[in-house]
Amino acid sequence: MSTIAISILIALFIIGYLAIIFEFYVRVNKTAVGIAMAGVLWMVYFLSGGVANPSSHLSHHLSEVSQIIFFLIGAMTLVELIDSHKGFNTVIRLIHTASKRKMLIIISFLAFFLSAVLDNLTTTILMISVLRKLVPEKSERLTLNCMIVIAANAGGAWTPIGDVTTTMLWINHRVSTLAVISEVFIPSLISMLVPLGIFTFFTKGEYVCEGNVCLTEKAEPGAALVFSLGIFSLLMVPVIKWATGLPPFMGMLIALSFLWFVTDLIHFKHDDRHHLRVPFILTKIDVSSVLFFMGILLSINALEVVGLLKSVAIWLDSITSSHLAIATFIGLVSAIVDNIPLVAASMGMYDVASYGLDNPFWMMIAYTAGTGGSLLSIGSAAGVALMGIEKVDFISYMKKATIPAFLGYILGVFYFMFI
């Protein structure tokens, strides 16, 4: 591919990225920009010539993106199904508190440990749904929402099933289960505790409980059963992957179909319960968020397919031999572009023969790639989900979370430096 074509791709990506960042000022929805950016970037790739069978490259990346999209649709539907039955209300009553500081701490630790068992995307969707019930006023949820993303990304980094990048390292025999848990847990915890401490220091007062309808509203028929089976189904997704090798999106679709059968059996005799059945729930899913995901991921794939991310890895390797510096840089770059191709590039640069199982370099990559995306809202699946579901814009997230997340990230890197 010619240098001119690559330069055009980079320029178009930067323009689209800036349009998403400044959505409020441009007055064009970020989903429209994301879809347009993906389409134009791939069109330039197709028209550039010199590439054998470009359709095969697009099909390959579309396959990967589709898995994430189906996973997202399944997770959003499951969470919405539980929420429509008022299934979260029992848990919400248990963890509800008027204190803003206590709420921040509870939500953060829940997201951190839940993400280790599920994954950061599912955890974010689930926690946002719970948070909407706990704090009905949207203006008071920004700090909490930002902390959910930071905690979910940090929690996902230290287990093989919590973050897709750690899963990649695990599947490709770069890290083992016990080693990554023992070595990445503490820096991940640091990256969560530092921003939590900063937010807690500046958070004061109590929430006004009027309007917190979930504390008094009556549960729908079958609420307890749907909640129990829903959480069980979500927890079974990583188990299905481990036991069968099925990709996570298939596990999520199996979980959704299971709840679909259950709710149909519970409600099929009652015409007044159509709002509790999956066909109606599907109409409530935010399709705009799903399309935004697709646009962003396909845009990043267009840069990957021309070798730009690989070139960055080669350039980085040429200017420094410090593994800590390389891993730190990869984490910072993952705040701008998707961490999946970055980790894939690093695995291509440093093979198993040179850096064997559980090498400290892979542990650092698991940490930095997993937590670095928290610096910007567009840097992780959890952040993109937040932007789509809660309509949090890029600038608002950056003003609130970037500096605290960066401080936590760097202190986690320092931990690796000292050990």
Tab-separated table of C-alpha atoms in Angstrom:
chain	number	residue	atom	x	y	z
A	1	MET	CA	0.000	0.000	0.000
A	2	SER	CA	1.379	3.417	-0.987
A	3	THR	CA	2.621	5.982	1.523
A	4	ILE	CA	0.041	8.473	0.232
A	5	ALA	CA	-2.832	6.064	0.897
A	6	ILE	CA	-1.549	5.340	4.408
A	7	SER	CA	-1.222	9.085	5.088
A	8	ILE	CA	-4.824	9.589	3.939
A	9	LEU	CA	-5.963	6.806	6.275
A	10	ILE	CA	-4.193	8.399	9.239
A	11	ALA	CA	-5.579	11.861	8.423
A	12	LEU	CA	-9.145	10.554	8.083
A	13	PHE	CA	-8.859	8.634	11.346
A	14	ILE	CA	-7.628	11.726	13.194
A	15	ILE	CA	-10.457	13.849	11.745
A	16	GLY	CA	-13.058	11.251	12.731
A	17	TYR	CA	-11.528	10.818	16.166
A	18	LEU	CA	-11.628	14.578	16.785
A	19	ALA	CA	-15.247	14.713	15.616
A	20	ILE	CA	-16.123	12.056	18.215
A	21	ILE	CA	-14.183	13.905	20.919
A	22	PHE	CA	-15.884	17.197	20.177
A	23	GLU	CA	-19.321	15.726	19.470
A	24	PHE	CA	-21.035	18.414	21.544
A	25	TYR	CA	-19.538	21.201	19.425
A	26	VAL	CA	-19.741	19.451	16.040
A	27	ARG	CA	-23.432	18.628	16.641
A	28	VAL	CA	-23.107	15.308	14.828
A	29	ASN	CA	-23.822	12.134	16.778
A	30	LYS	CA	-20.693	10.074	17.517
A	31	THR	CA	-22.355	6.929	16.179
A	32	ALA	CA	-22.806	8.522	12.761
A	33	VAL	CA	-19.163	9.635	12.820
A	34	GLY	CA	-17.942	6.193	13.894
A	35	ILE	CA	-19.857	4.365	11.162
A	36	ALA	CA	-18.811	6.893	8.508
A	37	MET	CA	-15.173	6.726	9.616
A	38	ALA	CA	-15.144	2.932	9.366
A	39	GLY	CA	-16.755	2.975	5.916
A	40	VAL	CA	-14.443	5.654	4.488
A	41	LEU	CA	-11.255	4.113	5.906
A	42	TRP	CA	-12.034	0.720	4.427
A	43	MET	CA	-13.053	2.338	1.132
A	44	VAL	CA	-9.638	4.013	0.912
A	45	TYR	CA	-8.030	0.658	1.648
A	46	PHE	CA	-10.022	-1.018	-1.159
A	47	LEU	CA	-9.275	1.780	-3.664
A	48	SER	CA	-5.578	2.068	-2.845
A	49	GLY	CA	-4.631	-0.957	-4.932
A	50	GLY	CA	-1.617	-3.135	-4.418
A	51	VAL	CA	-3.498	-5.349	-1.969
A	52	ALA	CA	-4.443	-8.875	-2.932
A	53	ASN	CA	-8.056	-9.744	-2.126
A	54	PRO	CA	-8.887	-6.877	0.280
A	55	SER	CA	-12.335	-8.387	0.899
A	56	SER	CA	-10.753	-11.262	2.798
A	57	HIS	CA	-9.114	-8.803	5.209
A	58	LEU	CA	-12.404	-7.030	5.816
A	59	SER	CA	-14.207	-10.355	6.308
A	60	HIS	CA	-11.596	-11.467	8.831
A	61	HIS	CA	-11.907	-8.331	10.939
A	62	LEU	CA	-15.673	-8.190	10.569
A	63	SER	CA	-15.763	-11.695	12.035
A	64	GLU	CA	-13.853	-10.508	15.113
A	65	VAL	CA	-15.958	-7.366	15.517
A	66	SER	CA	-19.198	-9.321	15.097
A	67	GLN	CA	-18.269	-11.517	18.042
A	68	ILE	CA	-18.001	-8.452	20.263
A	69	ILE	CA	-21.247	-7.019	18.870
A	70	PHE	CA	-23.211	-10.231	19.499
A	71	PHE	CA	-21.697	-10.451	22.967
A	72	LEU	CA	-22.748	-6.861	23.654
A	73	ILE	CA	-26.303	-7.406	22.383
A	74	GLY	CA	-26.654	-10.567	24.485
A	75	ALA	CA	-25.292	-8.931	27.641
A	76	MET	CA	-27.425	-5.785	27.245
A	77	THR	CA	-30.559	-7.887	26.665
A	78	LEU	CA	-29.878	-10.094	29.688
A	79	VAL	CA	-29.296	-7.119	31.976
A	80	GLU	CA	-32.367	-5.316	30.629
A	81	LEU	CA	-34.443	-8.483	31.139
A	82	ILE	CA	-33.419	-8.672	34.806
A	83	ASP	CA	-34.011	-4.961	35.217
A	84	SER	CA	-37.510	-5.120	33.666
A	85	HIS	CA	-38.449	-7.735	36.265
A	86	LYS	CA	-37.097	-5.379	38.993
A	87	GLY	CA	-34.671	-8.193	39.799
A	88	PHE	CA	-31.902	-5.848	40.911
A	89	ASN	CA	-34.035	-4.238	43.600
A	90	THR	CA	-33.199	-6.743	46.339
A	91	VAL	CA	-29.470	-6.232	45.857
A	92	ILE	CA	-29.957	-2.490	45.517
A	93	ARG	CA	-31.727	-2.350	48.877
A	94	LEU	CA	-28.798	-4.200	50.465
A	95	ILE	CA	-26.070	-1.935	49.105
A	96	HIS	CA	-28.032	1.315	49.116
A	97	THR	CA	-26.599	4.142	51.187
A	98	ALA	CA	-27.254	7.862	51.320
A	99	SER	CA	-23.536	8.614	51.788
A	100	LYS	CA	-21.885	9.561	48.503
A	101	ARG	CA	-18.486	8.353	49.715
A	102	LYS	CA	-19.772	4.959	50.825
A	103	MET	CA	-21.633	4.560	47.552
A	104	LEU	CA	-18.458	5.305	45.582
A	105	ILE	CA	-16.452	2.756	47.558
A	106	ILE	CA	-19.111	0.021	47.341
A	107	ILE	CA	-19.628	0.469	43.597
A	108	SER	CA	-15.872	0.499	42.916
A	109	PHE	CA	-15.075	-2.703	44.787
A	110	LEU	CA	-18.117	-4.464	43.333
A	111	ALA	CA	-17.010	-3.578	39.801
A	112	PHE	CA	-13.385	-4.540	40.513
A	113	PHE	CA	-14.101	-8.049	41.782
A	114	LEU	CA	-17.100	-8.730	39.550
A	115	SER	CA	-15.009	-7.874	36.478
A	116	ALA	CA	-12.483	-10.517	37.458
A	117	VAL	CA	-15.197	-13.183	37.312
A	118	LEU	CA	-17.177	-11.892	34.343
A	119	ASP	CA	-15.348	-9.393	32.123
A	120	ASN	CA	-15.043	-5.625	32.036
A	121	LEU	CA	-17.709	-5.100	29.367
A	122	THR	CA	-20.404	-7.226	31.022
A	123	THR	CA	-19.531	-5.769	34.426
A	124	THR	CA	-19.845	-2.203	33.150
A	125	ILE	CA	-23.251	-2.848	31.577
A	126	LEU	CA	-24.451	-4.568	34.756
A	127	MET	CA	-23.108	-1.931	37.155
A	128	ILE	CA	-24.481	0.992	35.121
A	129	SER	CA	-27.917	-0.617	35.267
A	130	VAL	CA	-27.658	-1.032	39.052
A	131	LEU	CA	-26.310	2.496	39.467
A	132	ARG	CA	-29.246	3.990	37.594
A	133	LYS	CA	-31.512	2.543	40.268
A	134	LEU	CA	-29.300	3.626	43.150
A	135	VAL	CA	-28.770	7.190	41.896
A	136	PRO	CA	-31.683	8.293	39.672
A	137	GLU	CA	-30.223	11.781	39.069
A	138	LYS	CA	-27.910	11.503	36.037
A	139	SER	CA	-25.813	14.541	36.956
A	140	GLU	CA	-24.753	12.804	40.184
A	141	ARG	CA	-23.656	9.607	38.425
A	142	LEU	CA	-20.681	10.901	36.418
A	143	THR	CA	-18.024	10.242	39.065
A	144	LEU	CA	-19.543	6.858	39.853
A	145	ASN	CA	-19.738	5.951	36.168
A	146	CYS	CA	-16.104	6.909	35.596
A	147	MET	CA	-15.085	4.847	38.597
A	148	ILE	CA	-17.025	1.848	37.268
A	149	VAL	CA	-14.979	1.949	34.043
A	150	ILE	CA	-11.664	2.320	35.911
A	151	ALA	CA	-12.509	-0.441	38.402
A	152	ALA	CA	-13.879	-2.809	35.753
A	153	ASN	CA	-10.764	-2.429	33.577
A	154	ALA	CA	-8.463	-2.875	36.583
A	155	GLY	CA	-10.405	-5.880	37.831
A	156	GLY	CA	-10.378	-7.543	34.447
A	157	ALA	CA	-6.614	-7.280	33.977
A	158	TRP	CA	-5.553	-9.756	36.674
A	159	THR	CA	-7.531	-12.839	35.637
A	160	PRO	CA	-7.432	-14.824	32.359
A	161	ILE	CA	-11.176	-14.337	31.820
A	162	GLY	CA	-11.573	-10.733	32.977
A	163	ASP	CA	-10.166	-8.863	29.988
A	164	VAL	CA	-9.821	-9.942	26.372
A	165	THR	CA	-6.131	-8.950	26.265
A	166	THR	CA	-5.263	-11.057	29.311
A	167	THR	CA	-7.302	-13.853	27.742
A	168	MET	CA	-5.206	-13.525	24.556
A	169	LEU	CA	-1.981	-13.814	26.549
A	170	TRP	CA	-3.386	-16.811	28.423
A	171	ILE	CA	-4.623	-18.665	25.333
A	172	ASN	CA	-1.313	-18.063	23.532
A	173	HIS	CA	0.675	-19.479	26.481
A	174	ARG	CA	2.292	-16.212	27.557
A	175	VAL	CA	0.837	-16.298	31.074
A	176	SER	CA	-0.542	-19.005	33.348
A	177	THR	CA	-3.592	-18.617	35.567
A	178	LEU	CA	-2.015	-18.592	39.022
A	179	ALA	CA	0.961	-16.485	37.945
A	180	VAL	CA	-1.073	-13.706	36.359
A	181	ILE	CA	-3.432	-13.582	39.344
A	182	SER	CA	-0.609	-13.392	41.884
A	183	GLU	CA	1.583	-10.919	40.001
A	184	VAL	CA	-0.954	-8.568	38.403
A	185	PHE	CA	-3.501	-8.359	41.238
A	186	ILE	CA	-1.621	-5.806	43.373
A	187	PRO	CA	-0.779	-3.316	40.574
A	188	SER	CA	-4.355	-3.639	39.304
A	189	LEU	CA	-5.654	-2.930	42.797
A	190	ILE	CA	-3.345	0.104	43.011
A	191	SER	CA	-4.652	1.445	39.699
A	192	MET	CA	-8.177	1.245	41.150
A	193	LEU	CA	-7.454	2.502	44.682
A	194	VAL	CA	-5.573	5.655	43.646
A	195	PRO	CA	-8.397	7.227	41.588
A	196	LEU	CA	-10.904	5.929	44.154
A	197	GLY	CA	-8.965	7.750	46.898
A	198	ILE	CA	-8.882	10.960	44.832
A	199	PHE	CA	-12.597	10.822	44.037
A	200	THR	CA	-13.454	9.939	47.641
A	201	PHE	CA	-11.472	12.921	48.942
A	202	PHE	CA	-13.442	15.340	46.759
A	203	THR	CA	-16.816	13.618	47.217
A	204	LYS	CA	-18.952	14.902	50.076
A	205	GLY	CA	-22.561	14.920	51.194
A	206	GLU	CA	-25.490	12.585	50.791
A	207	TYR	CA	-27.926	11.668	48.063
A	208	VAL	CA	-31.497	12.864	48.167
A	209	CYS	CA	-33.451	9.622	48.454
A	210	GLU	CA	-36.760	10.958	47.182
A	211	GLY	CA	-37.471	9.547	43.784
A	212	ASN	CA	-35.457	6.398	44.484
A	213	VAL	CA	-38.434	4.373	43.379
A	214	CYS	CA	-36.582	1.048	43.401
A	215	LEU	CA	-36.517	1.068	47.206
A	216	THR	CA	-40.304	0.854	47.407
A	217	GLU	CA	-41.569	-0.385	44.026
A	218	LYS	CA	-43.041	-3.855	43.778
A	219	ALA	CA	-41.124	-6.585	41.968
A	220	GLU	CA	-42.603	-8.111	38.831
A	221	PRO	CA	-43.746	-11.783	38.812
A	222	GLY	CA	-40.753	-14.106	38.654
A	223	ALA	CA	-38.283	-11.367	39.644
A	224	ALA	CA	-36.290	-13.492	42.107
A	225	LEU	CA	-36.060	-16.434	39.675
A	226	VAL	CA	-35.041	-14.266	36.705
A	227	PHE	CA	-32.437	-12.436	38.799
A	228	SER	CA	-30.917	-15.658	40.176
A	229	LEU	CA	-30.851	-17.446	36.831
A	230	GLY	CA	-29.667	-14.283	35.053
A	231	ILE	CA	-26.639	-13.817	37.322
A	232	PHE	CA	-25.952	-17.558	37.169
A	233	SER	CA	-26.079	-17.433	33.347
A	234	LEU	CA	-23.657	-14.499	33.226
A	235	LEU	CA	-21.245	-16.323	35.523
A	236	MET	CA	-21.480	-19.421	33.335
A	237	VAL	CA	-20.220	-17.569	30.229
A	238	PRO	CA	-16.509	-17.801	31.200
A	239	VAL	CA	-17.079	-21.340	32.487
A	240	ILE	CA	-18.507	-22.400	29.105
A	241	LYS	CA	-15.486	-20.881	27.394
A	242	TRP	CA	-13.100	-22.713	29.700
A	243	ALA	CA	-14.920	-26.056	29.471
A	244	THR	CA	-15.761	-26.148	25.759
A	245	GLY	CA	-13.541	-23.606	24.014
A	246	LEU	CA	-16.578	-21.770	22.639
A	247	PRO	CA	-15.940	-18.047	22.178
A	248	PRO	CA	-17.569	-15.806	24.824
A	249	PHE	CA	-20.254	-14.474	22.485
A	250	MET	CA	-21.621	-18.005	22.010
A	251	GLY	CA	-21.744	-18.492	25.775
A	252	MET	CA	-23.606	-15.198	26.110
A	253	LEU	CA	-26.117	-16.192	23.421
A	254	ILE	CA	-26.650	-19.546	25.153
A	255	ALA	CA	-27.252	-17.681	28.419
A	256	LEU	CA	-29.745	-15.367	26.717
A	257	SER	CA	-31.625	-18.251	25.079
A	258	PHE	CA	-31.849	-20.013	28.444
A	259	LEU	CA	-33.456	-16.952	30.069
A	260	TRP	CA	-35.674	-16.552	27.008
A	261	PHE	CA	-37.081	-20.077	27.537
A	262	VAL	CA	-37.578	-19.427	31.252
A	263	THR	CA	-39.411	-16.103	30.840
A	264	ASP	CA	-41.596	-17.474	28.059
A	265	LEU	CA	-42.637	-20.376	30.317
A	266	ILE	CA	-43.369	-17.999	33.204
A	267	HIS	CA	-45.364	-15.420	31.274
A	268	PHE	CA	-46.905	-17.125	28.207
A	269	LYS	CA	-50.347	-17.443	29.850
A	270	HIS	CA	-50.511	-13.777	30.801
A	271	ASP	CA	-51.226	-11.282	28.019
A	272	ASP	CA	-50.563	-8.351	30.344
A	273	ARG	CA	-46.916	-9.368	30.798
A	274	HIS	CA	-45.692	-8.826	27.228
A	275	HIS	CA	-43.295	-6.158	28.569
A	276	LEU	CA	-41.451	-8.869	30.533
A	277	ARG	CA	-40.687	-11.070	27.531
A	278	VAL	CA	-37.558	-10.924	25.410
A	279	PRO	CA	-39.129	-9.697	22.115
A	280	PHE	CA	-40.259	-6.535	23.905
A	281	ILE	CA	-36.945	-6.244	25.780
A	282	LEU	CA	-35.078	-6.265	22.465
A	283	THR	CA	-36.916	-3.103	21.427
A	284	LYS	CA	-35.383	-1.324	24.438
A	285	ILE	CA	-31.766	-2.131	23.528
A	286	ASP	CA	-29.763	0.933	22.528
A	287	VAL	CA	-28.858	0.068	18.930
A	288	SER	CA	-26.923	3.337	18.611
A	289	SER	CA	-24.419	2.113	21.217
A	290	VAL	CA	-23.959	-1.165	19.352
A	291	LEU	CA	-23.342	0.605	16.039
A	292	PHE	CA	-20.879	2.972	17.703
A	293	PHE	CA	-18.931	-0.033	18.916
A	294	MET	CA	-18.886	-1.478	15.427
A	295	GLY	CA	-17.707	1.756	13.829
A	296	ILE	CA	-14.863	2.305	16.287
A	297	LEU	CA	-13.585	-1.278	16.132
A	298	LEU	CA	-13.694	-1.466	12.331
A	299	SER	CA	-11.876	1.882	12.103
A	300	ILE	CA	-9.067	0.576	14.317
A	301	ASN	CA	-8.963	-2.609	12.232
A	302	ALA	CA	-8.414	-0.515	9.092
A	303	LEU	CA	-5.271	0.950	10.689
A	304	GLU	CA	-4.157	-2.487	11.798
A	305	VAL	CA	-4.579	-4.125	8.407
A	306	VAL	CA	-2.155	-1.683	6.735
A	307	GLY	CA	0.456	-2.480	9.375
A	308	LEU	CA	0.439	0.817	11.254
A	309	LEU	CA	0.199	-0.745	14.706
A	310	LYS	CA	2.894	-3.269	13.838
A	311	SER	CA	5.098	-0.410	12.651
A	312	VAL	CA	4.618	1.339	15.993
A	313	ALA	CA	5.743	-1.809	17.795
A	314	ILE	CA	8.839	-2.120	15.592
A	315	TRP	CA	9.686	1.562	16.047
A	316	LEU	CA	9.289	1.269	19.792
A	317	ASP	CA	11.556	-1.747	19.897
A	318	SER	CA	14.199	0.161	17.931
A	319	ILE	CA	14.406	3.099	20.349
A	320	THR	CA	14.391	1.272	23.687
A	321	SER	CA	15.248	-2.124	25.104
A	322	SER	CA	13.412	-1.473	28.368
A	323	HIS	CA	10.503	-3.882	28.726
A	324	LEU	CA	8.932	-1.604	31.304
A	325	ALA	CA	9.040	1.363	28.914
A	326	ILE	CA	7.604	-0.689	26.055
A	327	ALA	CA	4.762	-2.078	28.191
A	328	THR	CA	4.023	1.377	29.642
A	329	PHE	CA	3.870	2.916	26.173
A	330	ILE	CA	1.552	0.154	24.915
A	331	GLY	CA	-0.784	0.914	27.824
A	332	LEU	CA	-0.806	4.640	27.045
A	333	VAL	CA	-1.452	4.035	23.345
A	334	SER	CA	-4.316	1.696	24.265
A	335	ALA	CA	-6.117	4.757	25.634
A	336	ILE	CA	-6.408	5.966	22.026
A	337	VAL	CA	-6.626	2.807	19.937
A	338	ASP	CA	-7.945	-0.643	20.737
A	339	ASN	CA	-5.660	-2.674	23.000
A	340	ILE	CA	-6.381	-5.967	21.221
A	341	PRO	CA	-4.286	-5.287	18.066
A	342	LEU	CA	-1.580	-3.704	20.247
A	343	VAL	CA	-1.246	-6.853	22.337
A	344	ALA	CA	-1.370	-8.973	19.187
A	345	ALA	CA	1.466	-6.870	17.745
A	346	SER	CA	3.530	-7.265	20.913
A	347	MET	CA	3.065	-11.047	20.802
A	348	GLY	CA	4.236	-10.978	17.193
A	349	MET	CA	7.305	-8.925	18.100
A	350	TYR	CA	8.309	-10.982	21.126
A	351	ASP	CA	7.710	-14.687	20.601
A	352	VAL	CA	7.448	-17.467	23.162
A	353	ALA	CA	10.930	-18.738	22.320
A	354	SER	CA	12.479	-15.447	23.418
A	355	TYR	CA	10.091	-14.628	26.233
A	356	GLY	CA	8.703	-17.791	27.752
A	357	LEU	CA	5.678	-18.518	29.882
A	358	ASP	CA	5.090	-16.054	32.744
A	359	ASN	CA	7.933	-13.754	31.729
A	360	PRO	CA	7.641	-10.425	33.624
A	361	PHE	CA	7.195	-8.658	30.279
A	362	TRP	CA	3.905	-10.482	29.641
A	363	MET	CA	2.708	-9.670	33.159
A	364	MET	CA	3.383	-5.989	32.503
A	365	ILE	CA	1.568	-6.182	29.164
A	366	ALA	CA	-1.457	-7.781	30.878
A	367	TYR	CA	-1.536	-4.912	33.375
A	368	THR	CA	-0.840	-1.962	31.077
A	369	ALA	CA	-3.049	-3.083	28.188
A	370	GLY	CA	-5.892	-3.826	30.591
A	371	THR	CA	-5.753	-0.628	32.647
A	372	GLY	CA	-4.339	1.910	30.178
A	373	GLY	CA	-7.652	2.100	28.328
A	374	SER	CA	-9.216	3.766	31.378
A	375	LEU	CA	-7.371	7.010	30.645
A	376	LEU	CA	-9.868	7.954	27.921
A	377	SER	CA	-13.468	6.897	27.433
A	378	ILE	CA	-12.745	5.562	23.971
A	379	GLY	CA	-9.795	3.458	25.144
A	380	SER	CA	-11.708	0.390	26.315
A	381	ALA	CA	-14.881	-1.556	25.633
A	382	ALA	CA	-16.103	-0.515	29.078
A	383	GLY	CA	-15.568	3.170	28.286
A	384	VAL	CA	-17.265	2.931	24.907
A	385	ALA	CA	-20.201	1.157	26.570
A	386	LEU	CA	-20.442	4.000	29.079
A	387	MET	CA	-20.477	6.579	26.284
A	388	GLY	CA	-23.248	4.730	24.490
A	389	ILE	CA	-25.466	3.700	27.398
A	390	GLU	CA	-25.147	6.749	29.672
A	391	LYS	CA	-24.467	9.285	26.884
A	392	VAL	CA	-21.287	10.455	28.624
A	393	ASP	CA	-19.266	12.509	26.142
A	394	PHE	CA	-15.514	12.252	25.632
A	395	ILE	CA	-14.675	15.631	27.202
A	396	SER	CA	-16.731	15.058	30.360
A	397	TYR	CA	-15.000	11.745	30.995
A	398	MET	CA	-11.568	13.200	30.285
A	399	LYS	CA	-12.062	16.139	32.670
A	400	LYS	CA	-13.272	13.871	35.449
A	401	ALA	CA	-11.247	10.660	35.090
A	402	THR	CA	-8.101	11.012	32.971
A	403	ILE	CA	-5.736	12.461	35.612
A	404	PRO	CA	-6.859	10.156	38.487
A	405	ALA	CA	-6.741	7.124	36.155
A	406	PHE	CA	-3.282	8.135	34.909
A	407	LEU	CA	-1.922	8.486	38.442
A	408	GLY	CA	-3.251	5.045	39.362
A	409	TYR	CA	-1.836	3.587	36.138
A	410	ILE	CA	1.638	5.059	36.706
A	411	LEU	CA	1.786	3.980	40.345
A	412	GLY	CA	0.925	0.449	39.221
A	413	VAL	CA	3.818	0.652	36.738
A	414	PHE	CA	6.112	1.811	39.568
A	415	TYR	CA	5.094	-1.290	41.512
A	416	PHE	CA	6.436	-3.436	38.647
A	417	MET	CA	9.575	-1.323	38.589
A	418	PHE	CA	10.317	-1.965	42.259
A	419	ILE	CA	9.611	-5.704	42.208
